[in-house]
Amino acid sequence: LRQILPKNSSDPPHVFHWIPIVGSAIEYGTNPVPFFMKNKEKHGDVFTFTMLGREITAALGAKGNNFVLGGKSLDFNAEDAYTHFTTPVFGTDVVYDVPNDVFMQQKKFVKVALSVDKFRSYVGMIEEEVEDFIASEPCFAAAKTKGEWGSFDVVDVMQEITILTASRTLQGKEIRSALDKSFAGLYNDLDGGFTPLNFLFPNLPLPSYRKRDAANKKMTEFYVDILRKRIAAGEVDEEDTMASLVQQRYKDGRPLKEHEIAHIMIALLMAGQHTSSATGSWVLLHVARNPDVAQAIYDEQVKHFASPDGRLRDMTYEEMRELPVLDSVIRETLRVHPPIHSIMRKVREPVPVPATLSSPAGKTEGVFVVPKGHFVLASPSVSQVDPTVWADAETWEPKRWREQSGAAASAKEYEKGDGETIDYGYGAVSKGTESPYQPFGAGRHRCIGEQFAYLQLGTILATFVRDFELKLAHDVPEHNYHTMIVMPKHPRQIQYRRRQ
Ligand code: HEM
């Protein structure tokens, strides 16, 4: 009865559950999209559900995204929602372990490191890493024999390629060479602390938690050691992220401390690893399943990069940004498979729900207030397949991004505006918050890795398509929501043959 009668008449409607505390955790955790859709039909865009003792108010659709991500105030707070989970992995004094204005400055520092100037040199490096990997991995042995088909587990391969390419480019040469040795083990231990269990229970007396903490400490020492060696050798002007961080200053003139630099580097490593490797896996699965799309990507490569001797020359960064087929394949994959399905904030002060969000009873304004202590949740996984926005919403169709008109095209127009610089002061930060397309989030907490991710994924995809014909003997797998980032379920074996 307590569930049916809200505590306050202004509380949003509550999803019914049978088991106290656990609430809707199993249904939400198994597959959030049908759970959201079912409750949207019943309650409207805004409703609350219980998940392991937390009260979560979902706000769905583009308007819901705007409500959660576009708030001018800090009443919807990211630190309170995430720090218990991220600080043991990233380390102290960065990201959600500091007040938001400090983190915004840290984001700005990293943006300097992620400049177009640096990106120009990254295309060749990424291509080289992929080719070296293919040449040395046993699962690509068949690539050496003309006409022979082989196969690989796409997630295993993409996880390796993502960390190799991100290390070679963003992390710097020392980390890249240590990856072949001690650093890989440390990374795995740290990654073992980045799971839904850790999100729900930040501190359990389990070996994986102890390994996580030990790995954070050792990895911090590792980065600090590199930093000190570089400074001692007068090498601080190296062209990578760490070097760039050494030169940055907070608003009050203070340089970053050694451990802050180390922890920002760890945060970048973790933020980009699963998001990009999951996206790369989905991209290759769809391309392998759709030979006509693979052919279109290949034709585009030939059109732009074929030399007189028939070989394909290297792409430049600028050229890669002008490849509509390649771009649309990544963009569409992020629409259907956004790696982050739920974006959360914790509510510091009660916030009224705006009229633009609908409920079956009509307008919500003056009716619902999200109470203090709740979490609010926006879901790109829902707005990105909203049938009122996207034609044939569930179907993976990259062509929709190359059309000149229609709902998808206008979403792209909207998104274009997001590419502009965001001021990480406390000024106008809310670009893109009301877009239905938000694989990289929006507003103040919007991703800073988007351009790098496109560069990394585009180069990896082009290299695979140049080298191989790909096939998938089964359908594109379903989503596995039991991992922190949405991954493909098994089977996920792609067949390949060296292009003739
Ligand atoms: C934030 C997605 C790659 C660094 C975000 C957010 C999303 C996202 C949805 C918003 C989170 C929120 O509002 O709570 C993705 C996807 C990626 C990707 C889909 C790849 C396909 C990267 C990479 C880096 C990175 C490569 C680093 C080089 C960050 C950072 C934030 C962020 C620093 C800011 C968090 C905040 O302000 O609270 N990303 N990301 N991401 N991402 Fe990414």
GROMACS .gro file of N, CA and C and ligand atoms in nm, residues 69 78-79 82 90 95-96 100 103-104 106-107 110 114 162 166 170-171 241 264 267-280 330 334 337-345 380 424 438-454 456-457 485, ligand 1:
model
  244
   69LEU      N    1   2.012   1.690  -1.787
   69LEU     CA    2   2.147   1.733  -1.824
   69LEU      C    3   2.160   1.883  -1.847
   78ALA      N    4   2.660   1.548  -1.021
   78ALA     CA    5   2.728   1.427  -1.072
   78ALA      C    6   2.824   1.368  -0.967
   79GLU      N    7   2.894   1.455  -0.893
   79GLU     CA    8   2.989   1.403  -0.794
   79GLU      C    9   2.919   1.311  -0.696
   82TYR      N   10   2.848   0.971  -0.853
   82TYR     CA   11   2.952   0.882  -0.906
   82TYR      C   12   3.077   0.863  -0.818
   90PHE      N   13   4.006   0.602  -1.020
   90PHE     CA   14   4.087   0.711  -1.077
   90PHE      C   15   4.190   0.763  -0.977
   95VAL      N   16   3.839   1.470  -1.109
   95VAL     CA   17   3.707   1.432  -1.160
   95VAL      C   18   3.596   1.452  -1.055
   96TYR      N   19   3.537   1.347  -1.002
   96TYR     CA   20   3.424   1.364  -0.909
   96TYR      C   21   3.468   1.370  -0.763
  100ASN      N   22   3.283   2.070  -0.853
  100ASN     CA   23   3.263   2.071  -0.998
  100ASN      C   24   3.346   2.178  -1.069
  103PHE      N   25   3.686   2.036  -1.134
  103PHE     CA   26   3.684   1.935  -1.241
  103PHE      C   27   3.668   2.000  -1.379
  104MET      N   28   3.586   2.106  -1.386
  104MET     CA   29   3.568   2.173  -1.515
  104MET      C   30   3.702   2.230  -1.565
  106GLN      N   31   3.989   2.096  -1.493
  106GLN     CA   32   4.067   1.979  -1.535
  106GLN      C   33   4.023   1.932  -1.675
  107LYS      N   34   3.892   1.940  -1.701
  107LYS     CA   35   3.845   1.901  -1.835
  107LYS      C   36   3.905   1.993  -1.942
  110VAL      N   37   4.257   1.899  -2.027
  110VAL     CA   38   4.268   1.782  -2.115
  110VAL      C   39   4.230   1.819  -2.258
  114LEU      N   40   4.387   1.738  -2.627
  114LEU     CA   41   4.316   1.669  -2.735
  114LEU      C   42   4.296   1.763  -2.855
  162THR      N   43   4.205  -0.114  -2.867
  162THR     CA   44   4.171   0.017  -2.808
  162THR      C   45   4.278   0.062  -2.709
  166ALA      N   46   4.512   0.385  -2.778
  166ALA     CA   47   4.498   0.499  -2.686
  166ALA      C   48   4.631   0.523  -2.613
  170LEU      N   49   4.741   0.896  -2.672
  170LEU     CA   50   4.712   0.986  -2.560
  170LEU      C   51   4.805   0.966  -2.441
  171GLN      N   52   4.841   0.840  -2.417
  171GLN     CA   53   4.909   0.811  -2.291
  171GLN      C   54   5.061   0.830  -2.297
  241THR      N   55   4.969   1.394  -2.382
  241THR     CA   56   4.876   1.449  -2.284
  241THR      C   57   4.947   1.486  -2.154
  264ILE      N   58   4.453   1.203  -1.344
  264ILE     CA   59   4.382   1.244  -1.467
  264ILE      C   60   4.416   1.145  -1.579
  267ALA      N   61   4.215   0.840  -1.524
  267ALA     CA   62   4.074   0.865  -1.557
  267ALA      C   63   4.052   0.861  -1.708
  268LEU      N   64   4.144   0.919  -1.784
  268LEU     CA   65   4.131   0.920  -1.930
  268LEU      C   66   4.141   0.779  -1.987
  269LEU      N   67   4.234   0.704  -1.932
  269LEU     CA   68   4.251   0.566  -1.978
  269LEU      C   69   4.121   0.488  -1.958
  270MET      N   70   4.062   0.503  -1.839
  270MET     CA   71   3.942   0.425  -1.807
  270MET      C   72   3.819   0.479  -1.882
  271ALA      N   73   3.810   0.612  -1.896
  271ALA     CA   74   3.690   0.670  -1.959
  271ALA      C   75   3.679   0.629  -2.105
  272GLY      N   76   3.793   0.614  -2.172
  272GLY     CA   77   3.789   0.584  -2.315
  272GLY      C   78   3.795   0.437  -2.348
  273GLN      N   79   3.835   0.354  -2.255
  273GLN     CA   80   3.863   0.215  -2.290
  273GLN      C   81   3.737   0.135  -2.326
  274HIS      N   82   3.643   0.123  -2.234
  274HIS     CA   83   3.528   0.037  -2.263
  274HIS      C   84   3.430   0.103  -2.358
  275THR      N   85   3.417   0.236  -2.346
  275THR     CA   86   3.326   0.305  -2.437
  275THR      C   87   3.370   0.286  -2.582
  276SER      N   88   3.499   0.306  -2.607
  276SER     CA   89   3.547   0.294  -2.746
  276SER      C   90   3.555   0.148  -2.790
  277SER      N   91   3.597   0.058  -2.701
  277SER     CA   92   3.611  -0.081  -2.747
  277SER      C   93   3.473  -0.143  -2.770
  278ALA      N   94   3.374  -0.104  -2.690
  278ALA     CA   95   3.238  -0.154  -2.714
  278ALA      C   96   3.188  -0.101  -2.849
  279THR      N   97   3.207   0.029  -2.872
  279THR     CA   98   3.159   0.088  -2.999
  279THR      C   99   3.229   0.023  -3.118
  280GLY      N  100   3.360   0.006  -3.107
  280GLY     CA  101   3.435  -0.058  -3.215
  280GLY      C  102   3.385  -0.199  -3.242
  330ILE      N  103   2.976   0.492  -3.789
  330ILE     CA  104   3.006   0.510  -3.646
  330ILE      C  105   2.891   0.581  -3.575
  334LEU      N  106   2.655   0.430  -3.272
  334LEU     CA  107   2.639   0.495  -3.141
  334LEU      C  108   2.493   0.526  -3.110
  337HIS      N  109   2.357   0.158  -3.028
  337HIS     CA  110   2.428   0.094  -2.916
  337HIS      C  111   2.505   0.197  -2.832
  338PRO      N  112   2.438   0.295  -2.773
  338PRO     CA  113   2.517   0.388  -2.691
  338PRO      C  114   2.580   0.311  -2.574
  339PRO      N  115   2.712   0.323  -2.556
  339PRO     CA  116   2.777   0.243  -2.451
  339PRO      C  117   2.724   0.275  -2.311
  340ILE      N  118   2.683   0.402  -2.290
  340ILE     CA  119   2.631   0.441  -2.158
  340ILE      C  120   2.480   0.458  -2.171
  341HIS      N  121   2.405   0.363  -2.113
  341HIS     CA  122   2.259   0.367  -2.134
  341HIS      C  123   2.188   0.455  -2.032
  342SER      N  124   2.251   0.481  -1.917
  342SER     CA  125   2.187   0.563  -1.814
  342SER      C  126   2.286   0.666  -1.763
  343ILE      N  127   2.245   0.791  -1.765
  343ILE     CA  128   2.330   0.898  -1.710
  343ILE      C  129   2.261   0.947  -1.583
  344MET      N  130   2.334   0.947  -1.473
  344MET     CA  131   2.267   0.977  -1.345
  344MET      C  132   2.324   1.101  -1.275
  345ARG      N  133   2.240   1.161  -1.195
  345ARG     CA  134   2.280   1.270  -1.106
  345ARG      C  135   2.208   1.249  -0.973
  380PRO      N  136   2.003   0.787  -2.297
  380PRO     CA  137   2.021   0.796  -2.442
  380PRO      C  138   1.965   0.672  -2.513
  424TYR      N  139   3.389   2.580  -2.006
  424TYR     CA  140   3.380   2.505  -1.881
  424TYR      C  141   3.390   2.594  -1.758
  438GLN      N  142   2.233   1.150  -2.789
  438GLN     CA  143   2.331   1.188  -2.688
  438GLN      C  144   2.425   1.076  -2.646
  439PRO      N  145   2.489   1.009  -2.740
  439PRO     CA  146   2.582   0.903  -2.696
  439PRO      C  147   2.697   0.958  -2.614
  440PHE      N  148   2.728   1.087  -2.632
  440PHE     CA  149   2.838   1.146  -2.556
  440PHE      C  150   2.787   1.238  -2.445
  441GLY      N  151   2.661   1.221  -2.407
  441GLY     CA  152   2.605   1.306  -2.302
  441GLY      C  153   2.581   1.446  -2.356
  442ALA      N  154   2.565   1.542  -2.266
  442ALA     CA  155   2.540   1.681  -2.308
  442ALA      C  156   2.564   1.774  -2.190
  443GLY      N  157   2.581   1.902  -2.224
  443GLY     CA  158   2.592   2.003  -2.119
  443GLY      C  159   2.726   1.999  -2.046
  444ARG      N  160   2.721   2.038  -1.923
  444ARG     CA  161   2.839   2.054  -1.840
  444ARG      C  162   2.928   1.929  -1.835
  445HIS      N  163   2.865   1.814  -1.833
  445HIS     CA  164   2.942   1.690  -1.819
  445HIS      C  165   2.964   1.618  -1.951
  446ARG      N  166   2.938   1.688  -2.059
  446ARG     CA  167   2.953   1.627  -2.190
  446ARG      C  168   3.095   1.572  -2.210
  447CYS      N  169   3.101   1.465  -2.288
  447CYS     CA  170   3.229   1.396  -2.313
  447CYS      C  171   3.330   1.488  -2.382
  448ILE      N  172   3.456   1.477  -2.340
  448ILE     CA  173   3.560   1.552  -2.412
  448ILE      C  174   3.637   1.460  -2.506
  449GLY      N  175   3.601   1.331  -2.504
  449GLY     CA  176   3.675   1.236  -2.587
  449GLY      C  177   3.611   1.210  -2.721
  450GLU      N  178   3.501   1.282  -2.752
  450GLU     CA  179   3.425   1.251  -2.873
  450GLU      C  180   3.510   1.255  -3.001
  451GLN      N  181   3.582   1.364  -3.021
  451GLN     CA  182   3.661   1.377  -3.146
  451GLN      C  183   3.768   1.270  -3.152
  452PHE      N  184   3.830   1.244  -3.035
  452PHE     CA  185   3.933   1.140  -3.034
  452PHE      C  186   3.871   1.005  -3.066
  453ALA      N  187   3.754   0.978  -3.009
  453ALA     CA  188   3.689   0.848  -3.032
  453ALA      C  189   3.658   0.830  -3.181
  454TYR      N  190   3.609   0.936  -3.247
  454TYR     CA  191   3.582   0.926  -3.391
  454TYR      C  192   3.709   0.899  -3.471
  456GLN      N  193   3.988   0.756  -3.355
  456GLN     CA  194   4.036   0.622  -3.322
  456GLN      C  195   3.951   0.516  -3.394
  457LEU      N  196   3.819   0.528  -3.380
  457LEU     CA  197   3.729   0.428  -3.438
  457LEU      C  198   3.733   0.432  -3.590
  485ILE      N  199   2.944  -0.105  -1.919
  485ILE     CA  200   2.923  -0.048  -2.054
  485ILE      C  201   2.854  -0.156  -2.136
  501HEM     C1  202   3.180   1.203  -2.037
  501HEM     C2  203   3.043   0.867  -2.361
  501HEM     C3  204   3.505   0.823  -2.510
  501HEM     C4  205   3.646   1.112  -2.149
  501HEM     C5  206   3.104   1.117  -2.112
  501HEM     C6  207   2.960   1.105  -2.103
  501HEM     C7  208   2.922   1.010  -2.192
  501HEM     C8  209   3.042   0.962  -2.260
  501HEM     C9  210   2.780   0.963  -2.218
  501HEM    C10  211   2.869   1.186  -2.009
  501HEM    C11  212   2.861   1.124  -1.871
  501HEM    C12  213   2.769   1.198  -1.777
  501HEM     O1  214   2.713   1.303  -1.812
  501HEM     O2  215   2.751   1.150  -1.663
  501HEM    C13  216   3.157   0.830  -2.432
  501HEM    C14  217   3.157   0.744  -2.548
  501HEM    C15  218   3.287   0.731  -2.590
  501HEM    C16  219   3.368   0.810  -2.500
  501HEM    C17  220   3.033   0.683  -2.610
  501HEM    C18  221   3.346   0.656  -2.706
  501HEM    C19  222   3.279   0.604  -2.806
  501HEM    C20  223   3.583   0.897  -2.426
  501HEM    C21  224   3.726   0.912  -2.437
  501HEM    C22  225   3.766   0.992  -2.335
  501HEM    C23  226   3.648   1.029  -2.259
  501HEM    C24  227   3.812   0.850  -2.547
  501HEM    C25  228   3.903   1.042  -2.300
  501HEM    C26  229   4.000   1.057  -2.384
  501HEM    C27  230   3.532   1.164  -2.090
  501HEM    C28  231   3.533   1.265  -1.986
  501HEM    C29  232   3.398   1.292  -1.956
  501HEM    C30  233   3.318   1.206  -2.041
  501HEM    C31  234   3.656   1.328  -1.921
  501HEM    C32  235   3.345   1.400  -1.862
  501HEM    C33  236   3.270   1.350  -1.744
  501HEM    C34  237   3.200   1.463  -1.671
  501HEM     O3  238   3.215   1.580  -1.702
  501HEM     O4  239   3.131   1.431  -1.574
  501HEM     N1  240   3.151   1.029  -2.209
  501HEM     N2  241   3.285   0.868  -2.405
  501HEM     N3  242   3.539   0.969  -2.317
  501HEM     N4  243   3.401   1.131  -2.121
  501HEM    FE1  244   3.344   1.007  -2.268
   0.00000   0.00000   0.00000
